[in-house]
Structure formats: C-alpha cells, structure tokens
mmCIF file of C-alpha atoms in Angstrom:
data_model
loop_
_atom_site.group_PDB
_atom_site.id
_atom_site.type_symbol
_atom_site.label_atom_id
_atom_site.label_comp_id
_atom_site.label_asym_id
_atom_site.label_seq_id
_atom_site.Cartn_x
_atom_site.Cartn_y
_atom_site.Cartn_z
ATOM 1 C CA MET A 1195 0.017 -0.001 0.025
ATOM 2 C CA SER A 1196 1.371 3.392 -0.945
ATOM 3 C CA GLY A 1197 2.383 5.716 1.826
ATOM 4 C CA THR A 1198 2.007 8.825 -0.312
ATOM 5 C CA VAL A 1199 -0.523 11.510 0.562
ATOM 6 C CA LYS A 1200 -2.657 13.145 -2.095
ATOM 7 C CA PRO A 1201 -1.513 16.702 -2.944
ATOM 8 C CA GLY A 1202 -3.580 19.230 -1.093
ATOM 9 C CA TYR A 1203 -4.982 16.655 1.303
ATOM 10 C CA VAL A 1204 -6.164 18.008 4.629
ATOM 11 C CA ARG A 1205 -6.985 15.625 7.439
ATOM 12 C CA PRO A 1206 -10.591 16.152 8.534
ATOM 13 C CA LEU A 1207 -11.489 17.159 12.043
ATOM 14 C CA ASP A 1208 -11.464 14.347 14.536
ATOM 15 C CA LEU A 1209 -14.862 15.043 15.977
ATOM 16 C CA LYS A 1210 -14.791 11.852 18.076
ATOM 17 C CA HIS A 1211 -11.479 12.066 19.897
ATOM 18 C CA GLY A 1212 -10.053 15.510 18.966
ATOM 19 C CA ARG A 1213 -9.853 18.578 21.149
ATOM 20 C CA VAL A 1214 -9.877 22.310 20.544
ATOM 21 C CA ASP A 1215 -6.440 23.828 20.198
ATOM 22 C CA LEU A 1216 -5.204 27.358 19.753
ATOM 23 C CA SER A 1217 -4.930 26.913 16.001
ATOM 24 C CA HIS A 1218 -8.737 26.608 15.828
ATOM 25 C CA GLY A 1219 -8.885 30.308 16.708
ATOM 26 C CA SER A 1220 -5.860 31.474 14.728
ATOM 27 C CA GLY A 1221 -7.619 32.459 11.516
ATOM 28 C CA GLY A 1222 -5.780 29.836 9.458
ATOM 29 C CA ARG A 1223 -6.613 26.457 7.916
ATOM 30 C CA ALA A 1224 -7.545 24.778 11.203
ATOM 31 C CA MET A 1225 -10.076 27.510 11.984
ATOM 32 C CA ALA A 1226 -11.468 27.286 8.504
ATOM 33 C CA GLN A 1227 -11.898 23.537 9.011
ATOM 34 C CA LEU A 1228 -13.713 24.076 12.330
ATOM 35 C CA VAL A 1229 -16.068 26.545 10.749
ATOM 36 C CA GLU A 1230 -16.614 24.493 7.613
ATOM 37 C CA GLN A 1231 -16.928 20.996 9.057
ATOM 38 C CA LEU A 1232 -18.789 21.831 12.281
ATOM 39 C CA PHE A 1233 -20.592 25.193 12.365
ATOM 40 C CA LEU A 1234 -21.521 25.560 8.674
ATOM 41 C CA GLU A 1235 -22.603 21.912 8.452
ATOM 42 C CA ALA A 1236 -24.834 22.247 11.536
ATOM 43 C CA PHE A 1237 -26.340 25.651 10.928
ATOM 44 C CA ASP A 1238 -26.411 25.519 7.091
ATOM 45 C CA ASN A 1239 -28.549 28.230 5.497
ATOM 46 C CA GLU A 1240 -28.388 30.735 2.622
ATOM 47 C CA TRP A 1241 -26.821 33.481 4.755
ATOM 48 C CA LEU A 1242 -24.002 31.389 6.190
ATOM 49 C CA ARG A 1243 -23.176 29.919 2.785
ATOM 50 C CA GLN A 1244 -22.143 33.392 1.633
ATOM 51 C CA ARG A 1245 -19.248 33.189 4.072
ATOM 52 C CA ASN A 1246 -19.205 36.870 4.799
ATOM 53 C CA ASP A 1247 -18.343 38.572 8.122
ATOM 54 C CA GLN A 1248 -21.882 39.803 8.336
ATOM 55 C CA ALA A 1249 -25.354 38.800 7.210
ATOM 56 C CA ARG A 1250 -27.639 40.898 5.064
ATOM 57 C CA PHE A 1251 -31.400 40.510 5.402
ATOM 58 C CA ALA A 1252 -34.520 42.425 4.440
ATOM 59 C CA VAL A 1253 -36.056 44.675 7.066
ATOM 60 C CA GLN A 1254 -39.705 43.945 7.608
ATOM 61 C CA ALA A 1255 -42.404 46.485 8.395
ATOM 62 C CA GLY A 1256 -42.644 47.450 12.056
ATOM 63 C CA ARG A 1257 -40.129 48.296 14.780
ATOM 64 C CA MET A 1258 -36.942 46.252 15.048
ATOM 65 C CA VAL A 1259 -36.044 44.610 18.343
ATOM 66 C CA MET A 1260 -32.584 43.315 19.348
ATOM 67 C CA SER A 1261 -31.364 41.443 22.398
ATOM 68 C CA THR A 1262 -28.088 39.764 23.329
ATOM 69 C CA ASP A 1263 -27.232 37.299 26.058
ATOM 70 C CA SER A 1264 -24.127 35.390 27.155
ATOM 71 C CA HIS A 1265 -24.481 31.839 28.451
ATOM 72 C CA VAL A 1266 -22.074 30.415 31.015
ATOM 73 C CA VAL A 1267 -24.152 27.561 32.501
ATOM 74 C CA SER A 1268 -22.463 24.850 34.539
ATOM 75 C CA PRO A 1269 -22.761 21.930 33.927
ATOM 76 C CA LEU A 1270 -22.885 22.352 30.182
ATOM 77 C CA PHE A 1271 -25.327 19.432 29.816
ATOM 78 C CA PHE A 1272 -28.331 19.002 32.083
ATOM 79 C CA PRO A 1273 -31.681 17.177 32.081
ATOM 80 C CA GLY A 1274 -33.856 18.850 29.503
ATOM 81 C CA GLY A 1275 -31.162 20.705 27.589
ATOM 82 C CA ASP A 1276 -27.634 22.031 27.400
ATOM 83 C CA ILE A 1277 -25.805 25.322 26.832
ATOM 84 C CA GLY A 1278 -26.520 25.091 23.113
ATOM 85 C CA SER A 1279 -30.340 24.888 23.178
ATOM 86 C CA LEU A 1280 -30.386 27.216 26.152
ATOM 87 C CA SER A 1281 -28.510 29.898 24.232
ATOM 88 C CA VAL A 1282 -31.113 29.767 21.425
ATOM 89 C CA HIS A 1283 -34.176 29.667 23.680
ATOM 90 C CA GLY A 1284 -32.969 32.430 26.012
ATOM 91 C CA THR A 1285 -32.351 34.969 23.257
ATOM 92 C CA ILE A 1286 -35.504 34.108 21.308
ATOM 93 C CA ASN A 1287 -37.485 34.629 24.531
ATOM 94 C CA ASP A 1288 -35.869 37.938 25.289
ATOM 95 C CA VAL A 1289 -36.873 39.202 21.826
ATOM 96 C CA ALA A 1290 -40.371 37.750 22.098
ATOM 97 C CA MET A 1291 -41.097 39.448 25.454
ATOM 98 C CA SER A 1292 -41.567 42.701 23.559
ATOM 99 C CA GLY A 1293 -44.293 41.110 21.490
ATOM 100 C CA ALA A 1294 -41.930 40.739 18.613
ATOM 101 C CA ARG A 1295 -41.613 37.919 16.125
ATOM 102 C CA PRO A 1296 -38.008 36.705 16.352
ATOM 103 C CA LEU A 1297 -36.367 36.574 12.913
ATOM 104 C CA TYR A 1298 -32.630 35.814 13.095
ATOM 105 C CA LEU A 1299 -29.827 34.873 15.490
ATOM 106 C CA ALA A 1300 -26.076 35.479 15.621
ATOM 107 C CA ALA A 1301 -23.842 33.253 17.765
ATOM 108 C CA GLY A 1302 -20.380 33.819 19.316
ATOM 109 C CA PHE A 1303 -18.311 31.056 20.863
ATOM 110 C CA ILE A 1304 -15.435 31.350 23.347
ATOM 111 C CA LEU A 1305 -13.742 27.980 23.367
ATOM 112 C CA GLU A 1306 -11.071 26.821 25.846
ATOM 113 C CA GLU A 1307 -7.999 25.034 24.534
ATOM 114 C CA GLY A 1308 -8.428 21.291 25.206
ATOM 115 C CA PHE A 1309 -12.231 21.251 25.083
ATOM 116 C CA PRO A 1310 -13.355 17.952 23.469
ATOM 117 C CA LEU A 1311 -14.573 18.409 19.867
ATOM 118 C CA ALA A 1312 -17.175 15.687 20.469
ATOM 119 C CA ASP A 1313 -18.823 17.835 23.166
ATOM 120 C CA LEU A 1314 -18.599 20.917 20.947
ATOM 121 C CA LYS A 1315 -20.314 19.013 18.156
ATOM 122 C CA ARG A 1316 -23.048 17.963 20.541
ATOM 123 C CA ILE A 1317 -23.600 21.561 21.666
ATOM 124 C CA VAL A 1318 -23.642 22.922 18.113
ATOM 125 C CA ALA A 1319 -26.042 20.182 16.997
ATOM 126 C CA SER A 1320 -28.344 21.050 19.884
ATOM 127 C CA MET A 1321 -28.294 24.736 18.949
ATOM 128 C CA ALA A 1322 -29.044 23.849 15.354
ATOM 129 C CA ARG A 1323 -32.054 21.719 16.309
ATOM 130 C CA ALA A 1324 -33.359 24.393 18.670
ATOM 131 C CA ALA A 1325 -33.046 27.125 16.008
ATOM 132 C CA GLN A 1326 -34.628 24.940 13.340
ATOM 133 C CA ASP A 1327 -37.524 23.939 15.611
ATOM 134 C CA ALA A 1328 -38.113 27.586 16.464
ATOM 135 C CA GLY A 1329 -37.848 28.714 12.850
ATOM 136 C CA VAL A 1330 -35.200 31.291 13.773
ATOM 137 C CA PRO A 1331 -31.937 30.595 11.884
ATOM 138 C CA VAL A 1332 -28.409 31.394 13.019
ATOM 139 C CA ILE A 1333 -27.160 33.563 10.179
ATOM 140 C CA THR A 1334 -23.774 34.823 11.326
ATOM 141 C CA GLY A 1335 -21.280 34.145 14.137
ATOM 142 C CA ASP A 1336 -17.766 34.166 15.494
ATOM 143 C CA THR A 1337 -15.352 31.783 17.290
ATOM 144 C CA LYS A 1338 -12.428 32.558 19.553
ATOM 145 C CA VAL A 1339 -10.117 30.162 21.392
ATOM 146 C CA VAL A 1340 -8.435 31.022 24.757
ATOM 147 C CA GLU A 1341 -5.523 29.212 26.429
ATOM 148 C CA GLN A 1342 -6.232 26.290 28.755
ATOM 149 C CA GLY A 1343 -7.158 27.534 32.224
ATOM 150 C CA LYS A 1344 -8.440 30.924 30.954
ATOM 151 C CA GLY A 1345 -11.954 29.739 30.126
ATOM 152 C CA ASP A 1346 -14.414 27.127 31.270
ATOM 153 C CA GLY A 1347 -14.881 24.803 28.328
ATOM 154 C CA VAL A 1348 -17.224 26.929 26.247
ATOM 155 C CA PHE A 1349 -19.133 30.184 26.601
ATOM 156 C CA VAL A 1350 -21.867 31.039 24.069
ATOM 157 C CA THR A 1351 -23.196 34.511 23.272
ATOM 158 C CA THR A 1352 -26.289 34.818 21.098
ATOM 159 C CA THR A 1353 -27.898 37.949 19.652
ATOM 160 C CA GLY A 1354 -31.389 37.999 18.271
ATOM 161 C CA VAL A 1355 -33.383 40.423 16.108
ATOM 162 C CA GLY A 1356 -37.093 40.578 15.544
ATOM 163 C CA VAL A 1357 -39.928 42.880 14.553
ATOM 164 C CA VAL A 1358 -42.798 44.247 16.616
ATOM 165 C CA PRO A 1359 -46.027 44.989 14.743
ATOM 166 C CA GLU A 1360 -47.429 48.485 14.897
ATOM 167 C CA GLY A 1361 -49.874 49.009 17.765
ATOM 168 C CA ILE A 1362 -48.050 46.638 20.184
ATOM 169 C CA ASP A 1363 -46.539 48.395 23.203
ATOM 170 C CA ILE A 1364 -45.313 45.848 25.792
ATOM 171 C CA SER A 1365 -42.894 47.231 28.371
ATOM 172 C CA GLY A 1366 -41.884 46.854 31.987
ATOM 173 C CA ASP A 1367 -43.048 50.372 32.850
ATOM 174 C CA ARG A 1368 -46.686 49.817 31.847
ATOM 175 C CA ALA A 1369 -47.986 47.958 34.928
ATOM 176 C CA ARG A 1370 -50.902 49.826 36.573
ATOM 177 C CA PRO A 1371 -52.796 49.407 39.843
ATOM 178 C CA GLY A 1372 -55.568 46.887 39.353
ATOM 179 C CA ASP A 1373 -53.736 44.951 36.660
ATOM 180 C CA ARG A 1374 -53.599 41.149 36.991
ATOM 181 C CA ILE A 1375 -50.353 39.160 37.132
ATOM 182 C CA LEU A 1376 -50.216 35.813 35.282
ATOM 183 C CA VAL A 1377 -47.588 33.090 35.052
ATOM 184 C CA SER A 1378 -47.528 30.509 32.290
ATOM 185 C CA GLY A 1379 -46.818 27.483 34.524
ATOM 186 C CA THR A 1380 -44.707 25.965 37.305
ATOM 187 C CA ILE A 1381 -41.658 27.806 38.550
ATOM 188 C CA GLY A 1382 -38.140 26.780 39.467
ATOM 189 C CA ASP A 1383 -37.753 23.811 37.068
ATOM 190 C CA HIS A 1384 -34.652 24.986 35.237
ATOM 191 C CA GLY A 1385 -32.636 26.155 38.177
ATOM 192 C CA MET A 1386 -33.302 23.017 40.177
ATOM 193 C CA ALA A 1387 -32.510 20.785 37.207
ATOM 194 C CA ILE A 1388 -29.083 22.461 37.167
ATOM 195 C CA MET A 1389 -28.605 22.177 40.935
ATOM 196 C CA SER A 1390 -29.791 18.561 41.131
ATOM 197 C CA GLN A 1391 -27.185 17.709 38.454
ATOM 198 C CA ARG A 1392 -24.450 19.545 40.341
ATOM 199 C CA GLU A 1393 -25.275 17.991 43.665
ATOM 200 C CA SER A 1394 -26.026 14.493 42.260
ATOM 201 C CA LEU A 1395 -29.501 14.533 43.807
ATOM 202 C CA SER A 1396 -32.076 11.998 42.763
ATOM 203 C CA PHE A 1397 -35.813 12.043 43.366
ATOM 204 C CA ALA A 1398 -38.749 9.759 42.601
ATOM 205 C CA SER A 1399 -39.440 12.001 39.560
ATOM 206 C CA ASP A 1400 -36.618 13.526 37.638
ATOM 207 C CA ILE A 1401 -36.289 17.315 37.607
ATOM 208 C CA VAL A 1402 -36.066 18.483 33.996
ATOM 209 C CA SER A 1403 -35.295 21.977 32.755
ATOM 210 C CA ASP A 1404 -38.230 23.876 31.209
ATOM 211 C CA SER A 1405 -35.942 25.463 28.613
ATOM 212 C CA ALA A 1406 -38.093 26.305 25.588
ATOM 213 C CA ALA A 1407 -38.658 29.003 22.983
ATOM 214 C CA LEU A 1408 -41.803 30.948 23.918
ATOM 215 C CA HIS A 1409 -42.427 33.026 20.819
ATOM 216 C CA THR A 1410 -45.403 31.047 19.591
ATOM 217 C CA LEU A 1411 -47.029 31.316 23.011
ATOM 218 C CA VAL A 1412 -46.414 35.081 22.995
ATOM 219 C CA ALA A 1413 -47.887 35.346 19.456
ATOM 220 C CA ALA A 1414 -51.070 33.581 20.632
ATOM 221 C CA MET A 1415 -51.346 35.840 23.647
ATOM 222 C CA VAL A 1416 -50.828 39.044 21.650
ATOM 223 C CA GLU A 1417 -53.435 37.914 19.125
ATOM 224 C CA ALA A 1418 -55.964 37.405 21.952
ATOM 225 C CA VAL A 1419 -54.985 40.565 23.937
ATOM 226 C CA PRO A 1420 -53.027 43.074 21.881
ATOM 227 C CA ASP A 1421 -52.843 45.447 24.839
ATOM 228 C CA ILE A 1422 -50.785 43.271 27.179
ATOM 229 C CA HIS A 1423 -48.964 45.673 29.454
ATOM 230 C CA CYS A 1424 -45.852 43.701 30.425
ATOM 231 C CA LEU A 1425 -44.186 40.462 29.489
ATOM 232 C CA ARG A 1426 -41.017 39.069 31.006
ATOM 233 C CA ASP A 1427 -39.285 35.681 31.248
ATOM 234 C CA PRO A 1428 -38.259 35.090 34.874
ATOM 235 C CA THR A 1429 -34.700 33.787 34.357
ATOM 236 C CA ARG A 1430 -31.879 34.743 36.761
ATOM 237 C CA GLY A 1431 -33.352 35.682 40.126
ATOM 238 C CA GLY A 1432 -36.561 33.888 39.284
ATOM 239 C CA LEU A 1433 -40.136 35.126 39.639
ATOM 240 C CA ALA A 1434 -39.401 37.282 42.732
ATOM 241 C CA THR A 1435 -36.650 39.306 41.091
ATOM 242 C CA THR A 1436 -38.607 39.723 37.851
ATOM 243 C CA LEU A 1437 -41.629 41.125 39.665
ATOM 244 C CA ASN A 1438 -39.416 43.470 41.718
ATOM 245 C CA GLU A 1439 -37.879 44.773 38.468
ATOM 246 C CA ILE A 1440 -41.263 45.508 36.957
ATOM 247 C CA ALA A 1441 -42.534 47.091 40.199
ATOM 248 C CA ALA A 1442 -39.533 49.417 40.154
ATOM 249 C CA GLN A 1443 -39.923 50.260 36.469
ATOM 250 C CA SER A 1444 -43.661 51.012 36.798
ATOM 251 C CA ALA A 1445 -43.520 52.616 40.290
ATOM 252 C CA VAL A 1446 -46.191 50.275 41.673
ATOM 253 C CA GLY A 1447 -46.513 47.523 44.249
ATOM 254 C CA MET A 1448 -47.730 43.958 43.866
ATOM 255 C CA MET A 1449 -49.766 41.543 45.927
ATOM 256 C CA LEU A 1450 -49.247 37.841 45.187
ATOM 257 C CA ASP A 1451 -51.283 34.785 46.249
ATOM 258 C CA GLU A 1452 -48.961 32.026 47.428
ATOM 259 C CA THR A 1453 -51.537 29.336 46.835
ATOM 260 C CA ALA A 1454 -51.809 30.276 43.129
ATOM 261 C CA ILE A 1455 -48.051 29.906 42.440
ATOM 262 C CA GLN A 1456 -47.363 26.306 41.221
ATOM 263 C CA VAL A 1457 -44.194 24.398 42.070
ATOM 264 C CA GLU A 1458 -43.643 20.778 41.076
ATOM 265 C CA PRO A 1459 -43.329 18.506 44.183
ATOM 266 C CA GLN A 1460 -39.835 17.334 43.279
ATOM 267 C CA VAL A 1461 -38.710 20.932 42.745
ATOM 268 C CA ALA A 1462 -40.150 21.954 46.075
ATOM 269 C CA ALA A 1463 -38.394 18.983 47.761
ATOM 270 C CA ALA A 1464 -35.043 19.871 46.158
ATOM 271 C CA CYS A 1465 -35.427 23.537 47.201
ATOM 272 C CA GLU A 1466 -36.235 22.530 50.788
ATOM 273 C CA PHE A 1467 -33.237 20.119 50.898
ATOM 274 C CA LEU A 1468 -30.859 22.860 49.624
ATOM 275 C CA GLY A 1469 -32.413 25.633 51.618
ATOM 276 C CA LEU A 1470 -33.620 27.585 48.545
ATOM 277 C CA ASP A 1471 -36.743 29.535 47.853
ATOM 278 C CA PRO A 1472 -38.368 28.538 44.528
ATOM 279 C CA LEU A 1473 -39.526 32.134 44.010
ATOM 280 C CA TYR A 1474 -35.866 33.025 43.323
ATOM 281 C CA VAL A 1475 -34.965 30.002 41.210
ATOM 282 C CA ALA A 1476 -34.431 30.526 37.448
ATOM 283 C CA ASN A 1477 -36.887 29.519 34.737
ATOM 284 C CA GLU A 1478 -36.096 29.194 31.021
ATOM 285 C CA GLY A 1479 -39.451 28.245 29.593
ATOM 286 C CA LYS A 1480 -41.952 30.320 31.554
ATOM 287 C CA LEU A 1481 -43.201 33.879 31.258
ATOM 288 C CA VAL A 1482 -44.867 36.523 33.391
ATOM 289 C CA ALA A 1483 -47.679 38.628 31.900
ATOM 290 C CA ILE A 1484 -49.389 41.702 33.262
ATOM 291 C CA CYS A 1485 -52.632 42.978 31.771
ATOM 292 C CA ALA A 1486 -55.683 45.072 32.540
ATOM 293 C CA PRO A 1487 -58.252 43.289 34.820
ATOM 294 C CA GLU A 1488 -60.852 43.184 32.072
ATOM 295 C CA ASP A 1489 -58.410 41.336 29.802
ATOM 296 C CA ALA A 1490 -57.235 38.771 32.331
ATOM 297 C CA GLU A 1491 -59.678 35.928 31.649
ATOM 298 C CA ARG A 1492 -59.260 36.222 27.888
ATOM 299 C CA LEU A 1493 -55.495 36.226 28.185
ATOM 300 C CA LEU A 1494 -55.568 33.256 30.620
ATOM 301 C CA ALA A 1495 -57.717 31.282 28.188
ATOM 302 C CA ALA A 1496 -55.329 31.982 25.332
ATOM 303 C CA MET A 1497 -52.395 30.855 27.409
ATOM 304 C CA ARG A 1498 -54.075 27.638 28.542
ATOM 305 C CA ALA A 1499 -55.041 26.782 24.928
ATOM 306 C CA HIS A 1500 -51.293 26.736 24.003
ATOM 307 C CA PRO A 1501 -49.145 23.671 24.909
ATOM 308 C CA GLN A 1502 -46.672 25.898 26.750
ATOM 309 C CA GLY A 1503 -49.317 27.581 28.875
ATOM 310 C CA GLN A 1504 -51.655 24.763 29.910
ATOM 311 C CA ARG A 1505 -50.937 25.357 33.587
ATOM 312 C CA ALA A 1506 -51.080 29.188 33.414
ATOM 313 C CA ALA A 1507 -52.617 30.939 36.399
ATOM 314 C CA VAL A 1508 -53.434 34.375 37.742
ATOM 315 C CA ILE A 1509 -51.101 34.750 40.740
ATOM 316 C CA GLY A 1510 -51.813 38.281 41.939
ATOM 317 C CA GLU A 1511 -52.496 41.870 41.133
ATOM 318 C CA VAL A 1512 -50.721 45.157 40.837
ATOM 319 C CA ILE A 1513 -51.431 47.696 43.645
ATOM 320 C CA ALA A 1514 -50.619 51.304 44.332
ATOM 321 C CA ASP A 1515 -47.557 51.475 46.617
ATOM 322 C CA ASP A 1516 -45.071 54.355 46.797
ATOM 323 C CA HIS A 1517 -42.545 51.965 48.328
ATOM 324 C CA ARG A 1518 -42.824 49.634 45.255
ATOM 325 C CA PHE A 1519 -42.973 46.501 47.482
ATOM 326 C CA VAL A 1520 -43.819 43.069 46.163
ATOM 327 C CA GLN A 1521 -45.851 41.342 48.889
ATOM 328 C CA MET A 1522 -47.437 37.867 49.168
ATOM 329 C CA LYS A 1523 -50.447 36.513 50.962
ATOM 330 C CA THR A 1524 -49.188 33.255 52.398
ATOM 331 C CA GLY A 1525 -51.035 29.932 52.584
ATOM 332 C CA PHE A 1526 -51.314 30.483 56.355
ATOM 333 C CA GLY A 1527 -53.218 33.728 55.990
ATOM 334 C CA GLY A 1528 -50.337 36.092 56.714
ATOM 335 C CA ARG A 1529 -48.296 38.419 54.517
ATOM 336 C CA ARG A 1530 -44.606 38.739 53.743
ATOM 337 C CA ILE A 1531 -42.403 40.919 51.670
ATOM 338 C CA VAL A 1532 -40.914 39.247 48.539
ATOM 339 C CA ASP A 1533 -37.766 41.292 48.418
ATOM 340 C CA TRP A 1534 -34.951 41.593 45.921
ATOM 341 C CA LEU A 1535 -32.452 38.740 45.928
ATOM 342 C CA SER A 1536 -29.408 39.550 48.014
ATOM 343 C CA GLY A 1537 -26.331 38.031 46.423
ATOM 344 C CA ASP A 1538 -26.412 35.098 44.044
ATOM 345 C CA GLN A 1539 -28.613 32.208 45.161
ATOM 346 C CA LEU A 1540 -27.714 30.012 42.220
ATOM 347 C CA PRO A 1541 -24.599 30.934 40.279
ATOM 348 C CA ARG A 1542 -23.976 29.766 36.657
ATOM 349 C CA ILE A 1543 -27.477 28.579 35.844
ATOM 350 C CA CYS A 1544 -27.914 30.279 32.436
#
C-alpha cells in the first residue's frame, strides 16, 4: 500500500477524539476547518453559505427589536437541555417578550483550549435543532479560542433580532394598579434541574429543565389581547426578582397569592433540601404577563389553549404602593415581603 498523501490533502477534524487547540482560533486552515466542518454543516442556511463577516437581510415592516445574552451555564449538559439549546431559547425569549416575532440569531463562541470536539459538536447540533424547531436561523457568528485555564470549556453569546407589529406596546413600565399578574406554569424547574445535576441529587421523579422558545405562546397571547402591558421571562433571580424589576420600572406595588403559584413537588423538595426559595430560582421556559383586569380571563384562556401555557394561572395583582414593594399573601393567611435577591442564590445557571 502506498504511503504517499494526495496533494492538497487536509486531514478532517477528529470530531470523536479530537480537542480544541489554539490553531482553531488562529484564523488559518484549522479555523477554516472548524467553521466549515462543524458550524456551517450544522447551521447550514443561505446566509451562512455566503461566508461573509456579516449577514444581510430584508427589514420587515414594524419596529426592530434586538437582544443579546451570554451563556455560562455549569454543567454544560443538564436534564432537558444544554448550553446550546439554552442559548437559542434564552435569546428568542428575550426578543419575544416585547411582543416581537424573532427573525434571526447570531452566535459567538469562546472555546477553551483542550475542550473535546465531540462535546462541541453535541452543543452545536443542539443549537441547530433548537433554532430549526423555532424557525429562527443562526445567520452569522464568530469563534475565539483562549488558552487552557483561561476559560471554562465553552461560553456562548447569542444575539437575536425581531420585529414588533405596529400598535403593540409591551414594556416593563406599563403595569398599573388593578392589573392582573399571570404566570404561564410551574416555577423553578430549570434552576433546580441544574442544581440537582451539580449535587447529584435523585428524586422519585426527575427534575427536567423547562428550557423552551416561547415566541409562539407570545404570538397567541398578543393575538388574543393586543394590549398586554408587560411580558418578562423570569430567568436569573426567578419570579421574585422579575416582579421586583417590573414594580420598580412601573412605580407600583404587587400583591401575590402564594396558593396560586405552582411548584412541582420534586422541585419543592429539592429547594427545601438545599435551603432555597423557589420564588428566586431561574426559569427558562416560563413567562410573566401583566394585563388590565378586564383582559385577564381572555389572556388566561389563550395561554391555557397553548401547549406551553396549559398550567397558566393568575397569581396576583398590581397595587398602588409608593414603596414599590412586592408582597405575598401566604397559605397560612399572613403576609410577607418578597424582596430583591441579596447576592447570588444560584450561580452559573444560564
């Protein structure tokens, strides 16, 4: 057998046993291979095939919306998702919370030298599936490699753009006294899926992240109630922090009903075991909506008619309060303040 090598032959990436090295970020042949054989193959679309440093797309009628988010979750893989699908869902949701239709994504990767190419392929494939399922393509991106010990495997930054139709004005400063507060389902699933994985906790029922793209749910809600006042996905800091943010933006208070807020039994058990409050635990597939009282039942019905909102509930109302406190009526008949989170209850969960 001849030992000669064909002229111009380049050994393909070893996506089974290979690892990221500094040459994959150098701008040379190795980087071109990584882009060609991994990213382009996974995300393939008409914009990426042009191989430009930017993507050109037609601007649709309406107001453009843009959001960006960096993802540093640990562990990278968890029940119900991974850093790849999470990075797609998180940015799509941030765009959708304005009432916009998400259109396109950009992705940036910071890779650490020595990171297994098999894991990177798995992450990229997960991102590609999530983007395809959502109908929101990744049309441009960038990759950098840092020396071993100066990263943490992989960090992913995604930027999304979308368009808001005329007549839709959803913002955190529009909550008014008397408005109703709705949540699309159970809380705390994502954060406790991460923590259970970290702590090697097992329960009778597995805790699975709720990570999902919510733009079709939002579209159904906006169609039913165009004048939704506020939308927000309660990610870092959970439901409690999100409601405090809106209360501060709108200069109002809030009164919640503890019995209306749903927490899965296994999530509640994990929170109790770890000394955590589910109100402050991150979610990646739930949303908070605030609307006028006369629109609440119609909005709730639209949410429950959608697969991602079947367990939606009205959990409280907006009240006049110069102190901008978020309060809660407890199941025991008392009241307590649901304050801002002090410190970081759950680091590296998104």
